mmCIF file of C-alpha atoms in Angstrom:
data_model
loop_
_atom_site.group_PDB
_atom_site.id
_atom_site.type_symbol
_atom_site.label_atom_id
_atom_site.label_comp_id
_atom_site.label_asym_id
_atom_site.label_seq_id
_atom_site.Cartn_x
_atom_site.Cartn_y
_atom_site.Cartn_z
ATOM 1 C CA UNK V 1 158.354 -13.187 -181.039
ATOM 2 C CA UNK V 2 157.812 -11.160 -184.187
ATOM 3 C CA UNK V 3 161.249 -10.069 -185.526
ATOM 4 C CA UNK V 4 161.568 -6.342 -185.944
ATOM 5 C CA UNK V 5 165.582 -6.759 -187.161
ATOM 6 C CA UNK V 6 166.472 -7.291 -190.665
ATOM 7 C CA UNK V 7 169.058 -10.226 -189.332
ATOM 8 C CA UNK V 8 171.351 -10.132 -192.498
ATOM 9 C CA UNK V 9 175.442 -9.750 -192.892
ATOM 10 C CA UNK V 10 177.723 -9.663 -195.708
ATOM 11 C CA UNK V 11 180.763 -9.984 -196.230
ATOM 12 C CA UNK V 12 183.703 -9.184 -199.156
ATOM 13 C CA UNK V 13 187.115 -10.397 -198.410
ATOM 14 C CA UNK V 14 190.074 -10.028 -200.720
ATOM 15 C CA UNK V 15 193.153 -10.938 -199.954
ATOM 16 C CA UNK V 16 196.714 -12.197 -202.367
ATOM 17 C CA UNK V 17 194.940 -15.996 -202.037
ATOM 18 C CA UNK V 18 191.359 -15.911 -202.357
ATOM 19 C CA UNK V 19 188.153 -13.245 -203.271
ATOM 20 C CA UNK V 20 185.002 -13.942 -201.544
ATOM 21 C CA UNK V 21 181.724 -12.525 -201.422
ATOM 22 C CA UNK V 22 179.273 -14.075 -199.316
ATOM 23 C CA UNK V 23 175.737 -12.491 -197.686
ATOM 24 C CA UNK V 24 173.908 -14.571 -195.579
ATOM 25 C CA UNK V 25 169.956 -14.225 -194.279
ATOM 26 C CA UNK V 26 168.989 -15.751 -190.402
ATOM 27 C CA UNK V 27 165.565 -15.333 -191.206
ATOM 28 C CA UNK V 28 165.504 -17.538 -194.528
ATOM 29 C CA UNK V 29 163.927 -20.534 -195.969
ATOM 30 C CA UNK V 30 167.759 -22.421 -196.598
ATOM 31 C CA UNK V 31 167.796 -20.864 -199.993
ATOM 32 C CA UNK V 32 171.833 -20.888 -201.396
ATOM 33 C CA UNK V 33 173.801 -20.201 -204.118
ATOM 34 C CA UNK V 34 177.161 -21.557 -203.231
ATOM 35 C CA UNK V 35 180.413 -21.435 -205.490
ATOM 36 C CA UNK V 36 183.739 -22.127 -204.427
ATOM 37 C CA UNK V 37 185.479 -24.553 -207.229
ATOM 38 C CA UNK V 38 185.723 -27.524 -204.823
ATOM 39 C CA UNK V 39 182.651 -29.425 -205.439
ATOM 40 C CA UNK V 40 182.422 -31.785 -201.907
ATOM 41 C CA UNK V 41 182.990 -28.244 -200.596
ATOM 42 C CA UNK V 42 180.031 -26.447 -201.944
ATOM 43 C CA UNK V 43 177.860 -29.539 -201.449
ATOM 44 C CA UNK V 44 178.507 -29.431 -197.808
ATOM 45 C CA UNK V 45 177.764 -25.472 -197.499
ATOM 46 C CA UNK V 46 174.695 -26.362 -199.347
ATOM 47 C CA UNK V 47 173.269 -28.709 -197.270
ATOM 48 C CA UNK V 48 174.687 -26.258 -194.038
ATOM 49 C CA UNK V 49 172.208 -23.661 -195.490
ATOM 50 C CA UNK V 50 169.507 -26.031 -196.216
ATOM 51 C CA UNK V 51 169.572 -27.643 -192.595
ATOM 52 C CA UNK V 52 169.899 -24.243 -190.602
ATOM 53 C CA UNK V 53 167.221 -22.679 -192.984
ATOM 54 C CA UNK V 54 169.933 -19.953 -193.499
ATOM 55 C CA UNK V 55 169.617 -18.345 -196.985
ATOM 56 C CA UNK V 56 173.798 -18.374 -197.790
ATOM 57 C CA UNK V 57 175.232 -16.882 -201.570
ATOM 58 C CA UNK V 58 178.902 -17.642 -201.246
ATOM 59 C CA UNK V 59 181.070 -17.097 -203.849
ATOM 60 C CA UNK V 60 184.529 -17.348 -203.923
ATOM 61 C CA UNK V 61 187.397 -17.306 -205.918
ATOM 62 C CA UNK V 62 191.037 -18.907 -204.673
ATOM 63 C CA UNK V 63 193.862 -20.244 -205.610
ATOM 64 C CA UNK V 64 193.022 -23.724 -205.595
ATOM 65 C CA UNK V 65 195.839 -24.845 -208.434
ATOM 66 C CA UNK V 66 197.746 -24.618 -205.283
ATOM 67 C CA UNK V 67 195.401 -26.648 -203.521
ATOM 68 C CA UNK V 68 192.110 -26.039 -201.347
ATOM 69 C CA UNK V 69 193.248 -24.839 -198.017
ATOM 70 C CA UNK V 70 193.162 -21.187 -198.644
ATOM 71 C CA UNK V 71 189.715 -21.359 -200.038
ATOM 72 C CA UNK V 72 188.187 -23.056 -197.299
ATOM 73 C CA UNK V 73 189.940 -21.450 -194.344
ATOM 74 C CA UNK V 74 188.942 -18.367 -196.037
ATOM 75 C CA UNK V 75 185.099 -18.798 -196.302
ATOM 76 C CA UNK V 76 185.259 -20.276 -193.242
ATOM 77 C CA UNK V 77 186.215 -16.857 -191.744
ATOM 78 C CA UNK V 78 184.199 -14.545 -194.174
ATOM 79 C CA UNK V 79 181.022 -16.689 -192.809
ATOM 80 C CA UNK V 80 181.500 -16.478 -189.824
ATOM 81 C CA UNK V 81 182.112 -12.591 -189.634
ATOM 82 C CA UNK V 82 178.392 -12.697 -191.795
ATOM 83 C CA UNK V 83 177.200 -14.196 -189.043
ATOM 84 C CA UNK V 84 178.484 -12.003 -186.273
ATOM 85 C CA UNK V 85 177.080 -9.140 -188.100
ATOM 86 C CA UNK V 86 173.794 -10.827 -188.748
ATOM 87 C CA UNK V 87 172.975 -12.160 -185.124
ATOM 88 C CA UNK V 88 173.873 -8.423 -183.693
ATOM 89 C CA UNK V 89 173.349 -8.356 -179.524
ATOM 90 C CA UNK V 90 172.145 -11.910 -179.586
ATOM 91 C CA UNK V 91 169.032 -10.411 -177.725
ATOM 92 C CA UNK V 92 166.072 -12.944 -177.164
ATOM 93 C CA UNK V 93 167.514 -15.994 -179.157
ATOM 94 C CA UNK V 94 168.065 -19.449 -177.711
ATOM 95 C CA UNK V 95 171.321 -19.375 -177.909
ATOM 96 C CA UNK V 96 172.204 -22.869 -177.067
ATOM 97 C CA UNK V 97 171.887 -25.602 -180.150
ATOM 98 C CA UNK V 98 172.383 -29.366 -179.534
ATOM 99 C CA UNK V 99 171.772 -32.138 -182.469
ATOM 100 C CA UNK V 100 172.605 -35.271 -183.669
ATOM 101 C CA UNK V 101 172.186 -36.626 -186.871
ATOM 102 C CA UNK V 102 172.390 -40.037 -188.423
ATOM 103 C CA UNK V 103 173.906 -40.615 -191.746
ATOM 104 C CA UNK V 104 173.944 -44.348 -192.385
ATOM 105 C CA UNK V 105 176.321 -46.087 -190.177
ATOM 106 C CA UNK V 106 177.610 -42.395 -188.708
ATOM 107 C CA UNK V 107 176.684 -40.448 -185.995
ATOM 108 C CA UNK V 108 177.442 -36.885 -185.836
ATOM 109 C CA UNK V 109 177.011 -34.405 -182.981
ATOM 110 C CA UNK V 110 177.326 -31.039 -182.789
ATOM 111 C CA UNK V 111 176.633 -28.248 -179.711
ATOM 112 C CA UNK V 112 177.454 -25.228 -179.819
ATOM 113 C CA UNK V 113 176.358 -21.893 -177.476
ATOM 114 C CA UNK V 114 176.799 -18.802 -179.540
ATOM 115 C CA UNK V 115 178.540 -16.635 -176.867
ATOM 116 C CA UNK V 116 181.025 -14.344 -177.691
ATOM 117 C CA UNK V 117 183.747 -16.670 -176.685
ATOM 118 C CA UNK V 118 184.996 -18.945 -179.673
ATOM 119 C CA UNK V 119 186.524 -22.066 -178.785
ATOM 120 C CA UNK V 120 186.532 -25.280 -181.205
ATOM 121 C CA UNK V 121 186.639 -28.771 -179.760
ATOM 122 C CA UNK V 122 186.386 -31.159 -183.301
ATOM 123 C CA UNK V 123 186.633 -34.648 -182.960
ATOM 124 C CA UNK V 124 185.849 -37.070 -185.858
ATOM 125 C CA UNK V 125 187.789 -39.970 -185.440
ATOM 126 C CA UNK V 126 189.900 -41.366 -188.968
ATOM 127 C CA UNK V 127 188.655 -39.929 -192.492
ATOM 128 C CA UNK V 128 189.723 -40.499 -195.147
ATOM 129 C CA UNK V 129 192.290 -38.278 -197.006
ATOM 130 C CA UNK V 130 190.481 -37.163 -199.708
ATOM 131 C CA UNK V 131 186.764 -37.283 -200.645
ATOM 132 C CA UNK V 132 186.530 -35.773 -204.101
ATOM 133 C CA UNK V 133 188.738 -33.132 -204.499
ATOM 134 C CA UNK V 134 188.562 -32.494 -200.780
ATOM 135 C CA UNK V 135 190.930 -32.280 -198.165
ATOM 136 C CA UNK V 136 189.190 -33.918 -195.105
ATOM 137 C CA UNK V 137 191.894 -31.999 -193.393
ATOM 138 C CA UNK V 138 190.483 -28.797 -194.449
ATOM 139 C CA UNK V 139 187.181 -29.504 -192.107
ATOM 140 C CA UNK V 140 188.585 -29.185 -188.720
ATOM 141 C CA UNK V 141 190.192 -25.717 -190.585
ATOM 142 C CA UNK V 142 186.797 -24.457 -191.763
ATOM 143 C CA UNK V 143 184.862 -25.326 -188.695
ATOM 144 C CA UNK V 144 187.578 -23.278 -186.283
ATOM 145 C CA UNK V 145 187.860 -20.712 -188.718
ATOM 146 C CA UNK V 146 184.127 -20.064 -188.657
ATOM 147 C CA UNK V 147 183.976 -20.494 -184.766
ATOM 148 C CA UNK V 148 186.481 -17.833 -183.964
ATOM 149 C CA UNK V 149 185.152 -15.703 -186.041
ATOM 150 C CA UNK V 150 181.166 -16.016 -185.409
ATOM 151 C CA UNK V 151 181.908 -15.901 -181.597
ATOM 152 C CA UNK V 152 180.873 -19.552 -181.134
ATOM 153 C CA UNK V 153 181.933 -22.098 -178.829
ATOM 154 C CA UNK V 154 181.733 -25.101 -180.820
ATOM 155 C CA UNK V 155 182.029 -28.718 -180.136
ATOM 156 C CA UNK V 156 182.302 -31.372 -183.096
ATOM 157 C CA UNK V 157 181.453 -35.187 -181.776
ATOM 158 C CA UNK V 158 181.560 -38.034 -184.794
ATOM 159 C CA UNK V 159 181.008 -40.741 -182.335
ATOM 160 C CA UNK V 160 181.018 -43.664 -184.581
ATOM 161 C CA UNK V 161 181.173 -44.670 -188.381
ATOM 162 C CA UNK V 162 183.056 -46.187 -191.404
ATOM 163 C CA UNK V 163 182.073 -44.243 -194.122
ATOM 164 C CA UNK V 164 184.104 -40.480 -194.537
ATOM 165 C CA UNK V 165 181.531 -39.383 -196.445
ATOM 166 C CA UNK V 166 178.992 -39.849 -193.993
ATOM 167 C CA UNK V 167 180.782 -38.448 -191.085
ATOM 168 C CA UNK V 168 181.234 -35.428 -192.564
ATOM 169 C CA UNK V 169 178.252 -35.140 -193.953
ATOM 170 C CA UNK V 170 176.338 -35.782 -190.769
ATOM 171 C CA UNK V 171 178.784 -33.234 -188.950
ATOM 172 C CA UNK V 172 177.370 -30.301 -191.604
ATOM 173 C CA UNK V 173 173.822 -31.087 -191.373
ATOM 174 C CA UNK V 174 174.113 -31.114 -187.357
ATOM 175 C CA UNK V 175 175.920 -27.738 -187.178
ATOM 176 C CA UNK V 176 172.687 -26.398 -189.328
ATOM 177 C CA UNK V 177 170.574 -28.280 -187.062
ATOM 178 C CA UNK V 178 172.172 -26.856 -183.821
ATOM 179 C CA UNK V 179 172.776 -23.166 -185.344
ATOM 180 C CA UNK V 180 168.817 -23.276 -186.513
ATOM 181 C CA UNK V 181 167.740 -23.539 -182.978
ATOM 182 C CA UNK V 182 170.620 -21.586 -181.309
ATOM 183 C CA UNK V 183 169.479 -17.984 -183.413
ATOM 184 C CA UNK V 184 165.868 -18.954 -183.263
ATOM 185 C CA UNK V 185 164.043 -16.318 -180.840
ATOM 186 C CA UNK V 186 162.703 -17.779 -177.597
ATOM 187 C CA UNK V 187 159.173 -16.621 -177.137
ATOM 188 C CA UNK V 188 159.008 -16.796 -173.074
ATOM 189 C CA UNK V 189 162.470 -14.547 -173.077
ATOM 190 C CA UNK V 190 160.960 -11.527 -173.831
ATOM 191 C CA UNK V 191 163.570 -10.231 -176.139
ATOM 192 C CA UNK V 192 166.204 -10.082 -173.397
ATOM 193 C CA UNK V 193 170.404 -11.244 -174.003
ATOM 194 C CA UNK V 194 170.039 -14.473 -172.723
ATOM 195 C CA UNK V 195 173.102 -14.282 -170.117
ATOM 196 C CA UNK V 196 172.570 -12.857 -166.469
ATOM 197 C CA UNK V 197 175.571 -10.596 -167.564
ATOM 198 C CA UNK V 198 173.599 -9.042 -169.207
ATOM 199 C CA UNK V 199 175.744 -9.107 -172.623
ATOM 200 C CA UNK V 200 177.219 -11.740 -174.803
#
């Protein structure tokens, strides 16, 4: 299905905590340009945009001498309304995205159905407390933060592992996995919104 739609969204979101500026591109090649102080941070957006082929520049700027949370919660919600704007009526895409992913001695799985109804279900077993200058806390935070707003029903799986690192990891490169598929356009759908209620 040749796309006719210019499937882009940005976003700029200022608030007392944190100033971010992202745009994001459906149609990319996983191009980004990702800068948010917290290095494990921007590594995992990095390799979210290189696995869902989603061009991403985020840049933000937050308080983190109080710590992280801010930050993350906030990109978290300035992608995700990106994304709502960029996938528009949802018309003609497959909607649905399954995928697993091995890191090592993890295995991550992530489905989500980009519907219009956000819902989070994240479970990843024990990480550790910090992996850099990371807050493993802060992941469960980003990933609901992005689901509610994005309109996703997301569901986080790390079903076995040692290694924080690799959970997580694996977790981010699953979600761009399952989100490449999900806004992909399904030829034999004929450009309609793929829900018999006509709407999503």
């Amino acid at each position: 299905m040749e796309n006719a739609v210019n499937r882009c969204g940005e976003i700029k979101r200022t608030t007392a905590e944190t100033s971010i500026q992202i745009k994001i591109n459906l149609d990319g090649t996983g191009k980004s340009n990702i800068k948010t102080k917290i290095g494990f941070f921007d590594h995992m957006l990095t390799l979210l945009s290189a696995h869902s082929l989603i061009d991403m520049d985020i840049n933000c700027d937050g308080d983190i001498e109080v710590d992280g949370h801010h930050s993350v919660e906030d990109c978290g919600i300035a992608l995700g309304q990106a994304f709502s704007k960029a996938i528009g009526d949802k018309r003609g895409i497959n909607r649905y995205g399954t995928f697993y992913v091995p890191m090592d001695e993890a295995l991550a799985l992530v489905s989500l159905d980009i519907s219009g109804r956000p819902f989070l279900v994240c479970d990843m077993g024990e990480l550790a407390p910090m992996i850099g200058d990371f807050d493993c806390e802060l992941i469960e935070e980003f990933m609901r933060a992005f689901a509610f707003n994005a309109g996703i029903t997301l569901h986080i799986k790390v079903l076995y592992g040692k290694n924080s690192h690799h959970k997580v990891e694996g977790v981010f490169k699953a979600l761009g996995h399952a989100l490449r598929h999900a806004v992909e356009f399904d030829e034999r759908a004929k450009n309609k919104i793929p829900s018999t209620k006509g709407v999503l």
